[in-house]
Coordinates of C-alpha atoms in Angstrom, one line a residue:
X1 CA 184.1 -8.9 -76.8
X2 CA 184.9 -12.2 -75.0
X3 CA 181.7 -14.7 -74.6
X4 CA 179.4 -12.7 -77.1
X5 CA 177.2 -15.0 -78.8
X6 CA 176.7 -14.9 -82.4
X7 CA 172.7 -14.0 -82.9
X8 CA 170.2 -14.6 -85.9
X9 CA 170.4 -13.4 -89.0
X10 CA 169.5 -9.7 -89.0
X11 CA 168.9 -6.7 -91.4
X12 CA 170.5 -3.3 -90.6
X13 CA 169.2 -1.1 -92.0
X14 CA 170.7 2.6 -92.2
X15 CA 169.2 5.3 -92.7
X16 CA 171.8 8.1 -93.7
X17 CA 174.3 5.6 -94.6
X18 CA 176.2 8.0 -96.7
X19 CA 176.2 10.4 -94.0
X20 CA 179.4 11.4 -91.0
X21 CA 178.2 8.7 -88.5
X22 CA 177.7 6.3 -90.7
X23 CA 181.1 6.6 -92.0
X24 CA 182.9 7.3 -88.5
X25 CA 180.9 5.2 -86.2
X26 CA 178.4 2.8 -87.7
X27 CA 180.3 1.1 -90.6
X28 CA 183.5 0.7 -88.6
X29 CA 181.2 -0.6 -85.2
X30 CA 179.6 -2.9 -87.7
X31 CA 183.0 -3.9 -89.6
X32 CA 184.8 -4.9 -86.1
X33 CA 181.4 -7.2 -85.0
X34 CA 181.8 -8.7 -88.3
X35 CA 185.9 -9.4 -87.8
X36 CA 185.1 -10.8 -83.8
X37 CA 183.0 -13.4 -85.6
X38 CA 179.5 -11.6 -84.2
X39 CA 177.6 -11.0 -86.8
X40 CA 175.4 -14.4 -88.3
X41 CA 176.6 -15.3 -91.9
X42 CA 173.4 -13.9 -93.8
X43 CA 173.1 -10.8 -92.0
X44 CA 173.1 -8.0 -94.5
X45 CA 173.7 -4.5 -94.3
X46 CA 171.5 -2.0 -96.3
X47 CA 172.9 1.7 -96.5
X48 CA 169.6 4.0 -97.3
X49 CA 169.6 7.5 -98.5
X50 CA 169.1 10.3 -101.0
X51 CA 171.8 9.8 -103.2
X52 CA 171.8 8.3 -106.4
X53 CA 174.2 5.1 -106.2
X54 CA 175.1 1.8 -107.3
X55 CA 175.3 -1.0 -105.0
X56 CA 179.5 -1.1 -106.3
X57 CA 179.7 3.0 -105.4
X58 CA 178.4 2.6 -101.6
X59 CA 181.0 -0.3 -101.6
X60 CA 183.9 1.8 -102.6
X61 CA 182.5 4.7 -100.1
X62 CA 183.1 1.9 -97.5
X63 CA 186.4 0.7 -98.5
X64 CA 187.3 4.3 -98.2
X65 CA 185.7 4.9 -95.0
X66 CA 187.0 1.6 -93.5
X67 CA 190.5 2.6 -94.3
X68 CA 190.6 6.1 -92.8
X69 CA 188.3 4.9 -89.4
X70 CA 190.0 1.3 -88.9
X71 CA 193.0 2.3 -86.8
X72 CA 194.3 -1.4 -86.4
X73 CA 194.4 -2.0 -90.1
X74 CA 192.0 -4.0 -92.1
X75 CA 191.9 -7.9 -91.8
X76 CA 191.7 -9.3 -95.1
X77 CA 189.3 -11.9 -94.8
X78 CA 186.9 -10.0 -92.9
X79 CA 186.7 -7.1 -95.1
X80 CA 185.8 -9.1 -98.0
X81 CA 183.3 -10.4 -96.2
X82 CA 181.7 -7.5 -94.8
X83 CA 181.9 -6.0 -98.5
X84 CA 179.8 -8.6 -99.6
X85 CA 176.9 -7.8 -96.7
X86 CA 176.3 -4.7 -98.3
X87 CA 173.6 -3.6 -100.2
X88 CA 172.3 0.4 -101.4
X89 CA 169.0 1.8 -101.7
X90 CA 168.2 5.1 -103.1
X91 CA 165.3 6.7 -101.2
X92 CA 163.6 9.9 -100.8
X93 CA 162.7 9.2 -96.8
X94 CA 160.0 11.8 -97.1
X95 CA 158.0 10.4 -100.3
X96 CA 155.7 7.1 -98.9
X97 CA 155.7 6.2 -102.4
X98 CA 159.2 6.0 -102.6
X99 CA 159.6 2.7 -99.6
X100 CA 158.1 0.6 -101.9
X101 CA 161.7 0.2 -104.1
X102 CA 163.1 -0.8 -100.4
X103 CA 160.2 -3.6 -99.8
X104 CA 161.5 -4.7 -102.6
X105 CA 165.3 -4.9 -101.4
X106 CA 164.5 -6.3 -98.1
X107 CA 162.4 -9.3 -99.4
X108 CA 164.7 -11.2 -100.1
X109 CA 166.6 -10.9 -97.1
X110 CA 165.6 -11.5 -93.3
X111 CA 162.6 -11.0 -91.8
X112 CA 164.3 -9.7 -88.6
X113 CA 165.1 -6.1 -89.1
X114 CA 166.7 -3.0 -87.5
X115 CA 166.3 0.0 -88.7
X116 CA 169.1 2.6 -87.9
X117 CA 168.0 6.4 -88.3
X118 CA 171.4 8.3 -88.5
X119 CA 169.2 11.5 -89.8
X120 CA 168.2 14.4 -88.2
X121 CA 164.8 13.8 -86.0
X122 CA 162.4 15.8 -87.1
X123 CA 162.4 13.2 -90.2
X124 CA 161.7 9.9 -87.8
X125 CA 157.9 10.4 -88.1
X126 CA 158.7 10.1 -91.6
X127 CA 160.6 7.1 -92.4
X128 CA 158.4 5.3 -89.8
X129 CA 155.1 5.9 -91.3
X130 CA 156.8 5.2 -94.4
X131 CA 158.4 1.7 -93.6
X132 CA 154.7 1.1 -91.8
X133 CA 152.6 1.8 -95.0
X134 CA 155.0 -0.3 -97.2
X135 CA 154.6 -3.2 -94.7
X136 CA 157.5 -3.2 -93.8
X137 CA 157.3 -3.2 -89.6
X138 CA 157.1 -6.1 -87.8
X139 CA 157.1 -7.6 -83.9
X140 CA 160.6 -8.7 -84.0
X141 CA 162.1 -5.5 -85.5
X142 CA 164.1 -3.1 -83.9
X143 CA 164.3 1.0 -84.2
X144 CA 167.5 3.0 -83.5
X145 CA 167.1 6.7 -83.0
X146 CA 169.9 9.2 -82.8
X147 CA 169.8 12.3 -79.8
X148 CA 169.1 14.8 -79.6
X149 CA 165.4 13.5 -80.3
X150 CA 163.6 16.6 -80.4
X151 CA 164.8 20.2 -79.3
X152 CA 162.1 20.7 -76.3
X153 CA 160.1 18.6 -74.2
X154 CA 157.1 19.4 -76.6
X155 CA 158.8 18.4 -79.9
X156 CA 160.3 15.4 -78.0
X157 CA 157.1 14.0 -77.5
X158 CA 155.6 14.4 -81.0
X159 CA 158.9 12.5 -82.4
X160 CA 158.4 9.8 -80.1
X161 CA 154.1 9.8 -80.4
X162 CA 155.3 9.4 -84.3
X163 CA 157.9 6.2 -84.3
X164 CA 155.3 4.9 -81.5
X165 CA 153.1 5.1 -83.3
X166 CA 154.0 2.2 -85.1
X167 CA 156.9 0.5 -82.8
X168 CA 156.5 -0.8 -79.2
X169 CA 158.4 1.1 -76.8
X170 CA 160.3 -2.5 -76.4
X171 CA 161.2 -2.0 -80.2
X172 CA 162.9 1.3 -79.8
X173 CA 166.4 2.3 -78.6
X174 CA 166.9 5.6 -77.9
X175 CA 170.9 5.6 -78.3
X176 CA 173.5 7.8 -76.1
X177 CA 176.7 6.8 -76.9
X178 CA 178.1 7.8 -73.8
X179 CA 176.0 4.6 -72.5
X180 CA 178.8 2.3 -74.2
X181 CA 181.5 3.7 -72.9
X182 CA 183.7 1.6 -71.1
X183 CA 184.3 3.3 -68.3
X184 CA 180.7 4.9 -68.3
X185 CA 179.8 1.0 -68.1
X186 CA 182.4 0.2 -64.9
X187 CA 180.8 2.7 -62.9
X188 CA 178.3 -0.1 -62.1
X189 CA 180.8 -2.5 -61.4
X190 CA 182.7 0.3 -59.6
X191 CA 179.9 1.2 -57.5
X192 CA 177.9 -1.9 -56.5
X193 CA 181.0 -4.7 -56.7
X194 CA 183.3 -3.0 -54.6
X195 CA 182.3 -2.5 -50.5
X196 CA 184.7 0.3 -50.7
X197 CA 182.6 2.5 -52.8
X198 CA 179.4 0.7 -52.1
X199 CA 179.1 1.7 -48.5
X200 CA 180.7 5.0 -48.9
X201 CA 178.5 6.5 -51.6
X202 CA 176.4 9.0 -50.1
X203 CA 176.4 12.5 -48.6
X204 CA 178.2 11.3 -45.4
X205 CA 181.5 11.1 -47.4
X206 CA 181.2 12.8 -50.5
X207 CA 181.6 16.6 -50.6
X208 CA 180.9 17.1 -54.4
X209 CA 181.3 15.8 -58.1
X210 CA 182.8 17.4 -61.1
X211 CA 181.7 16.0 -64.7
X212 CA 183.5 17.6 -67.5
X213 CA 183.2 16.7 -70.9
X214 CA 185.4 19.6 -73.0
X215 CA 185.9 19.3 -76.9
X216 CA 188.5 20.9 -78.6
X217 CA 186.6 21.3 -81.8
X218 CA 184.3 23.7 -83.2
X219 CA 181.1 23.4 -85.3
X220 CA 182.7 21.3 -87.3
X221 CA 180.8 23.1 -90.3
X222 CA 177.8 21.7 -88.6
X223 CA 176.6 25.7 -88.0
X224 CA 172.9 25.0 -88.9
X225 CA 172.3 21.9 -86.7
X226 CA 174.2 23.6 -83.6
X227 CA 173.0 27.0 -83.9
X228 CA 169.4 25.6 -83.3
X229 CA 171.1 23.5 -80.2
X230 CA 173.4 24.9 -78.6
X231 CA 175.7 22.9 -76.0
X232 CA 172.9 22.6 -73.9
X233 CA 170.9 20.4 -76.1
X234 CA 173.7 19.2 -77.4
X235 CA 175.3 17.6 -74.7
X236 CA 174.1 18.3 -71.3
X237 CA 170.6 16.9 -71.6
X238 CA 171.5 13.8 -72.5
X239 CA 175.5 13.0 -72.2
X240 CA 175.8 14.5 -68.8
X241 CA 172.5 13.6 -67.2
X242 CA 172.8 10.0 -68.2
X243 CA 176.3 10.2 -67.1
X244 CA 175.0 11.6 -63.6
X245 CA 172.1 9.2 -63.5
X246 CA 174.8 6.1 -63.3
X247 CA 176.8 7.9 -60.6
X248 CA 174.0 9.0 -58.7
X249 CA 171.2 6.2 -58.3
X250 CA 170.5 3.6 -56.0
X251 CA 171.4 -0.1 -56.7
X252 CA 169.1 -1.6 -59.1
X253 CA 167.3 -4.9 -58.2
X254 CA 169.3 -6.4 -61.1
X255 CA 170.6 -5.8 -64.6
X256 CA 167.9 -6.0 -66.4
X257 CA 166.9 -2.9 -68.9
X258 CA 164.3 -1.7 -66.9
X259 CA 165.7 -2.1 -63.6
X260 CA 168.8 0.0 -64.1
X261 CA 166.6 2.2 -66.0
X262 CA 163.9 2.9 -63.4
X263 CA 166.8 4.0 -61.0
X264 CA 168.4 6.4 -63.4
X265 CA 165.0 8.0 -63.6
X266 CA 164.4 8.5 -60.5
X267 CA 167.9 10.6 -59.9
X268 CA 166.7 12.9 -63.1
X269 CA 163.5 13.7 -61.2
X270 CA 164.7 14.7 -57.8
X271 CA 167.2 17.1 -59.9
X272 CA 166.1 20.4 -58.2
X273 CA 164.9 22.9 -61.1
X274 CA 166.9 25.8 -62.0
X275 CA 164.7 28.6 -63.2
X276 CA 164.2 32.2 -63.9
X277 CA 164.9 32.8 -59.9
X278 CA 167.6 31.0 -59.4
X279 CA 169.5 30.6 -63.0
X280 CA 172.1 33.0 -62.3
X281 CA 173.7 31.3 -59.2
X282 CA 173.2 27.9 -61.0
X283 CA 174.5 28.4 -64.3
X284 CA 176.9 29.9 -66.7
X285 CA 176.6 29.8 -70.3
X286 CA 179.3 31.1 -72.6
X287 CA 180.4 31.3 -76.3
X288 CA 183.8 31.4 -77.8
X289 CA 186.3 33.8 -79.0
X290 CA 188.9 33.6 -81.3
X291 CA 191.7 32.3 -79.4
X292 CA 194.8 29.5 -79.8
X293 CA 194.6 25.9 -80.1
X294 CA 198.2 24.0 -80.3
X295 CA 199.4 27.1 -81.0
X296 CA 197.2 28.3 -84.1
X297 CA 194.9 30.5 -84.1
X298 CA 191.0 29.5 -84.3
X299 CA 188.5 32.0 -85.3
X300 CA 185.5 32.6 -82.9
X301 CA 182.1 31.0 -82.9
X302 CA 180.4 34.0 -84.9
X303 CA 183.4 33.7 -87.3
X304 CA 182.9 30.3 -88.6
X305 CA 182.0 29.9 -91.9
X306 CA 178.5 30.6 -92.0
X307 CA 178.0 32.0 -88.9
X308 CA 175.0 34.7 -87.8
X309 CA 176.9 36.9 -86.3
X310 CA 174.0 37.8 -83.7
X311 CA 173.8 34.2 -82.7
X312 CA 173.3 34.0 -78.8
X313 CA 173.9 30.3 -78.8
X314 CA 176.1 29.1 -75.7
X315 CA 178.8 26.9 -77.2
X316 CA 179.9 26.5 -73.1
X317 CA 177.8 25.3 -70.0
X318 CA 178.7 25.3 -66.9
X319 CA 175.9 24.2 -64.1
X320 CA 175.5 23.3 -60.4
X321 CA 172.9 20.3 -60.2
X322 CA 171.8 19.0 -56.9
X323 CA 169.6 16.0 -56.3
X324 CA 166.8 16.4 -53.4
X325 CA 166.8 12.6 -52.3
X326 CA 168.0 11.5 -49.3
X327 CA 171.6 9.7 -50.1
X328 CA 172.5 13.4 -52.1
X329 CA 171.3 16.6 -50.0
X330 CA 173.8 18.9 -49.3
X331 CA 176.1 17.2 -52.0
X332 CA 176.7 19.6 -55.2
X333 CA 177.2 18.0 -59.0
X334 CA 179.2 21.0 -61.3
X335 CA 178.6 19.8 -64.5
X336 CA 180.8 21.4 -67.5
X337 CA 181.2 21.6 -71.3
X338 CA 182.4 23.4 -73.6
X339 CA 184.0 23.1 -77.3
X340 CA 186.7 25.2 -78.6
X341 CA 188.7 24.2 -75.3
X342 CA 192.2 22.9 -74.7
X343 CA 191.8 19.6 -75.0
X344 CA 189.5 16.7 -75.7
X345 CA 189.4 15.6 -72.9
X346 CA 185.9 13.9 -70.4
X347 CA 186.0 12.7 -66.7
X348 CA 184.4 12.1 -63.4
X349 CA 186.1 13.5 -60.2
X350 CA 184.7 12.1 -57.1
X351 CA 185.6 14.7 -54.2
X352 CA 185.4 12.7 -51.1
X353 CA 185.4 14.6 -47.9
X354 CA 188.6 15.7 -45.8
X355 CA 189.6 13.8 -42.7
X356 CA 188.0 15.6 -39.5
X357 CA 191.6 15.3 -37.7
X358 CA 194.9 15.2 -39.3
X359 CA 197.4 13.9 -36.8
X360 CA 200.0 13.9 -39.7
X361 CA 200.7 17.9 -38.8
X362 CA 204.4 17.9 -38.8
X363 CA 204.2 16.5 -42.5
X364 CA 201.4 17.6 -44.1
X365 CA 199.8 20.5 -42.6
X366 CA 196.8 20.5 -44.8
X367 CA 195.8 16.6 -45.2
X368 CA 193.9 16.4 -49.0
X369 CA 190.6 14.7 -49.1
X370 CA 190.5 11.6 -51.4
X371 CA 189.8 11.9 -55.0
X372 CA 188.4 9.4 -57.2
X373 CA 188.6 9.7 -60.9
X374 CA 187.2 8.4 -63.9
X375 CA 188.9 9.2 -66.6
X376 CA 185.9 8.8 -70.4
X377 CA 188.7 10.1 -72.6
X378 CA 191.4 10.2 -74.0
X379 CA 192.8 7.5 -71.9
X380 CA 190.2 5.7 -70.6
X381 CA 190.2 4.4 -66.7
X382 CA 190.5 5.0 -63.0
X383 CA 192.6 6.7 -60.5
X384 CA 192.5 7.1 -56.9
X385 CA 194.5 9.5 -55.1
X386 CA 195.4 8.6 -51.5
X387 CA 198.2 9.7 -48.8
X388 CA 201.3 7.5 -48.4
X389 CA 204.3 7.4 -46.6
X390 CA 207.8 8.1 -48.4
X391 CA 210.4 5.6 -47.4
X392 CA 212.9 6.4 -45.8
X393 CA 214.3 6.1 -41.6
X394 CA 213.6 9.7 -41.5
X395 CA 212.3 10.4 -37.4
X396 CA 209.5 11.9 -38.8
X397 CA 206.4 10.5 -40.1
X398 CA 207.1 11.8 -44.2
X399 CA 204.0 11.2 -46.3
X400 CA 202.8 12.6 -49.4
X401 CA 199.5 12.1 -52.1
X402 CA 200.0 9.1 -54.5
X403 CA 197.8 7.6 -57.1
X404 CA 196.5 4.5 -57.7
X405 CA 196.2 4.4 -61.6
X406 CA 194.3 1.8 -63.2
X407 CA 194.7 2.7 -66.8
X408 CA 192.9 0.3 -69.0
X409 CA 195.6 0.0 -72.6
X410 CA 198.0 -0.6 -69.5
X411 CA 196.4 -3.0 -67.5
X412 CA 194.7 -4.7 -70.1
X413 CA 197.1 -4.5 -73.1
X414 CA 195.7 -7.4 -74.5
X415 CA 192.5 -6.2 -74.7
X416 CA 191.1 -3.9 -77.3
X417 CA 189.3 -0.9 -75.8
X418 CA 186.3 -1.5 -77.7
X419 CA 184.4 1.7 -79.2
X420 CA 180.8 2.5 -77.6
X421 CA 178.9 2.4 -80.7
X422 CA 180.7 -1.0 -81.7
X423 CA 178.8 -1.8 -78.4
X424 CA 175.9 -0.1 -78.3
X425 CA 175.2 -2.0 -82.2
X426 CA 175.8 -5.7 -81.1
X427 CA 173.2 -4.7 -77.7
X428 CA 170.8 -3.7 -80.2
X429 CA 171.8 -7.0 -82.5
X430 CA 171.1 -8.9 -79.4
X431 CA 168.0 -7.2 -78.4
X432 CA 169.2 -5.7 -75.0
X433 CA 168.0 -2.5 -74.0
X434 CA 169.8 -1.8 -70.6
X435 CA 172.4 0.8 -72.0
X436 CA 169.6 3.0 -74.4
X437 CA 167.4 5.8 -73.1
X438 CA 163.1 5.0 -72.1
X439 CA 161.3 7.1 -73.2
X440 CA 160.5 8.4 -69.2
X441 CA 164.0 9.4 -69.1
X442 CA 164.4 11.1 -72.0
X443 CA 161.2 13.6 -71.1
X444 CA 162.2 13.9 -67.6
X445 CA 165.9 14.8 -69.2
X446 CA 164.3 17.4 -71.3
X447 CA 161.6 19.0 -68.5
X448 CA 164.4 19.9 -66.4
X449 CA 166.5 21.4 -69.3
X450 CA 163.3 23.3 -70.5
X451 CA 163.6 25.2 -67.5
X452 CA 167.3 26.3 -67.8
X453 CA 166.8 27.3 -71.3
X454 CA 163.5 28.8 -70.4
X455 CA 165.8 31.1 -67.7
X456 CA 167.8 32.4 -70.0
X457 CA 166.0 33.3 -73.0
X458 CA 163.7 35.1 -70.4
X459 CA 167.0 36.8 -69.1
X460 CA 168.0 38.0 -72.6
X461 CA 171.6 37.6 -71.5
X462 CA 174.6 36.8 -74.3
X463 CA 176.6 34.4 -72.9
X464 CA 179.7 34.9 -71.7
X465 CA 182.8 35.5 -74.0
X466 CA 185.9 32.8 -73.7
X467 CA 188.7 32.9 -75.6
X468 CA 189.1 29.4 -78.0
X469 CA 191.9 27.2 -75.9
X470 CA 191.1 28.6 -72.4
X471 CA 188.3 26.4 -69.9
X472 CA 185.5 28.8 -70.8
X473 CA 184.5 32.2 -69.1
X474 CA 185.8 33.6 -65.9
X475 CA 182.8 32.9 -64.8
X476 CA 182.4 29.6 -65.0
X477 CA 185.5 29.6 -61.9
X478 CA 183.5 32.2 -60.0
X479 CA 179.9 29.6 -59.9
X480 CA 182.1 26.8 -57.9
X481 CA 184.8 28.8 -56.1
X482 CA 181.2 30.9 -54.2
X483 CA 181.6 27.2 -52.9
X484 CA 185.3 27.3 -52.5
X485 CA 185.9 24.5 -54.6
X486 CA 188.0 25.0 -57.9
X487 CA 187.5 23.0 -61.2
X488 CA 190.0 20.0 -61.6
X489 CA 192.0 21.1 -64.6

């Protein structure tokens, strides 16, 4: 993180320290700011929950953490010092009472505060009125809150009435960590810094977009959060629209927060609503099977551990999205996820639209369109596929596809792909808003998913069965070949 500047002295505070983001995502983030020299000196960080701890036992849970998530290896002189940052506080987030024993932690550190709530959501109205009450909210601090925020558009709004209640909406990030991706963050650059993409960016040379984001894990033993979601709540209302949002919206005036944000808005409210008439040209949902996975076998979704085995919740979505503005009519987005599939594995396929005359006949009867794609993960970056000739003195004019492949651990070897939360937490540290969620977007996110879900609970459908290592249901092919088009796979 080149030309990052070292900001005050801050407070993080996190809620659910003891819990699996904390211990994936926010200590490590938090350890490599602290190694790139971005975190002030007195900045402290104060893990919050449940459990009853010493500050010495929530040290040893991050030694342990920081040497399973830390895949460079530790640096000895930062981890001491991050060690001695940290700070536990039992706390029972629903008793008010209880925030008093935290007051007490935090006076004697800074004044400027961020509170992190790695908990489920439906306990944000909680902790908030609960810091508020203990006097412990001021102008300069900052709220983090975790997605899905809410499970509707109804119960979205009464989590955000509640942490508004007390917190500016210039106080709250609404955090996506698909926002801190890096190659979620070049499709600005991509886009407005290149003329080749700038001025061909429309419906005039685009035929369609695929955005896949497959998982190759389960539930993860995560059966009573994801029952209630489903990978429609899960991922598509917020991962996939933000990530369409970016791709899809005009240039914004600059790069401030609420410049870029504006645009992205405006692409999530020309989405055209899929509803009980049209949901079954529009959509596929589907659940998986027991199948293979590197060649061991995975039991299905209503054979985890824990499972109801009556459950109708989609573990698979695919949908067709189109935007009724005037740069995207006529232009399709297939959207798709799924867990239980082959591979981990996310991208952005740009289908731009075939030549109108090939006069390359002889050698390639059936002259490819362009592709452009952005590869989220594993291996992050970008490749363009264009024709070429093969050398040679041949008579004949030999060409054939080639890609342009700009991976990003190749090209920039010396550079460490940094993580999105890593990211996302100095933004926050810095008090920059431009890659979290407004509150507008997050509603208009959740209106247009209302109505899919709406669709099919109304249909009483079961999703469609997909075996665990195949690309979800059959289909799932059928919804984009009516279009002839096929999936990239």
């Amino acid at each position: 993180m080149k030309n990052a500047q070292i900001n005050s002295a801050v407070e993080v505070v996190l809620f659910g320290a003891l819990g699996d983001l904390s211990r994936r995502k926010l200590l490590p983030a938090l350890y490599q700011l602290d190694l790139a020299g971005l975190l002030h000196e007195e900045t402290r960080i104060v893990g919050v929950a449940r459990q009853d701890q010493s500050n010495s036992d929530f040290i040893n849970f991050t030694k342990e953490n920081l040497t399973n998530f830390v895949s460079e290896g530790l640096d000895e002189v930062a981890y001491e010092r991050f060690l001695s940052r940290l700070v536990y506080q039992k706390l029972d987030f629903k008793e008010t009472d209880s925030y008093s024993a935290l007051a007490k932690t935090l006076a004697n550190g800074n004044d400027e505060r961020i509170y992190y709530y790695s908990t489920p959501p439906a306990i944000y109205g909680d902790i908030t009125e609960g810091l508020f009450n203990a006097g412990l909210i001021n102008d300069s601090d900052r709220v983090v809150m975790e997605k899905p925020i809410g499970h509707c558009l109804e119960s979205s709004k009464v989590i955000n009435n509640m942490v508004s209640s007390h917190f500016e909406e210039n106080q709250i990030y609404r955090i996506d960590h698909y926002l801190g991706k890096e190659t979620v963050l070049n499709l600005l650059v991509l886009r407005f810094a290149n003329s080749l993409f700038t001025n061909n960016w429309d419906r005039n040379y685009i035929d369609h977009v695929q955005i896949t984001v497959a998982e190759s894990v389960g539930i993860e033993g995560r059966w009573g959060f994801y029952d209630e979601a489903g990978q429609m709540r899960d991922m598509v209302q917020n991962h996939l629209l933000q990530i369409l949002s970016l791709l899809a919206m005009e240039p914004p005036a600059d790069l401030s927060a609420d410049s870029i944000r504006d645009e992205k808005l405006k692409v999530i409210k020309a989405l055209v609503p899929i509803t009980r008439q049209n949901v079954k040209e529009k959509t596929v949902r589907g659940q998986y099977s027991e199948g293979f996975l590197g060649g061991n076998g995975v039991p299905g979704y209503l054979e985890e551990e824990g499972a109801n085995k009556t459950s109708n919740t989609e573990t698979f979505v695919a949908i067709k999205a189109e935007i009724d503005n005037w740069r995207w009519t006529g232009v399709p987005f297939y959207l798709r996820t799924g867990k239980r599939m082959p591979a981990k594995h996310s991208e952005i396929v740009i289908h731009f639209k075939e030549q109108p005359h090939n006069i390359f006949k002889d050698s390639y009867v059936d002259l490819p369109a362009n592709k452009l794609t952005i590869r989220l993960q594993p291996d992050e970056g970008v490749e363009l596929e264009v024709m070429n000739k093969i050398p040679g003195i041949a008579s004949q004019m030999n060409i054939h596809e080639n890609k342009l492949d700009l991976s990003f651990s190749e090209t920039y070897e010396n550079e460490r792909v940094v993580d999105a939360y890593e990211r996302l937490m100095l933004e926050v540290i810095n008090g920059n808003q431009s890659l979290f969620v407004r509150r507008d977007e997050v509603e208009a996110a959740w209106s247009w998913a209302d109505s899919i879900i709406d669709a099919w609970q109304a249909s009483n459908e079961k999703p469609k069965a997909y075996a665990a290592g195949s690309w979800g249901p059959v289909s799932s092919i059928s919804l984009i070949a009516r279009d002839d088009r096929q999936w990239v796979e």
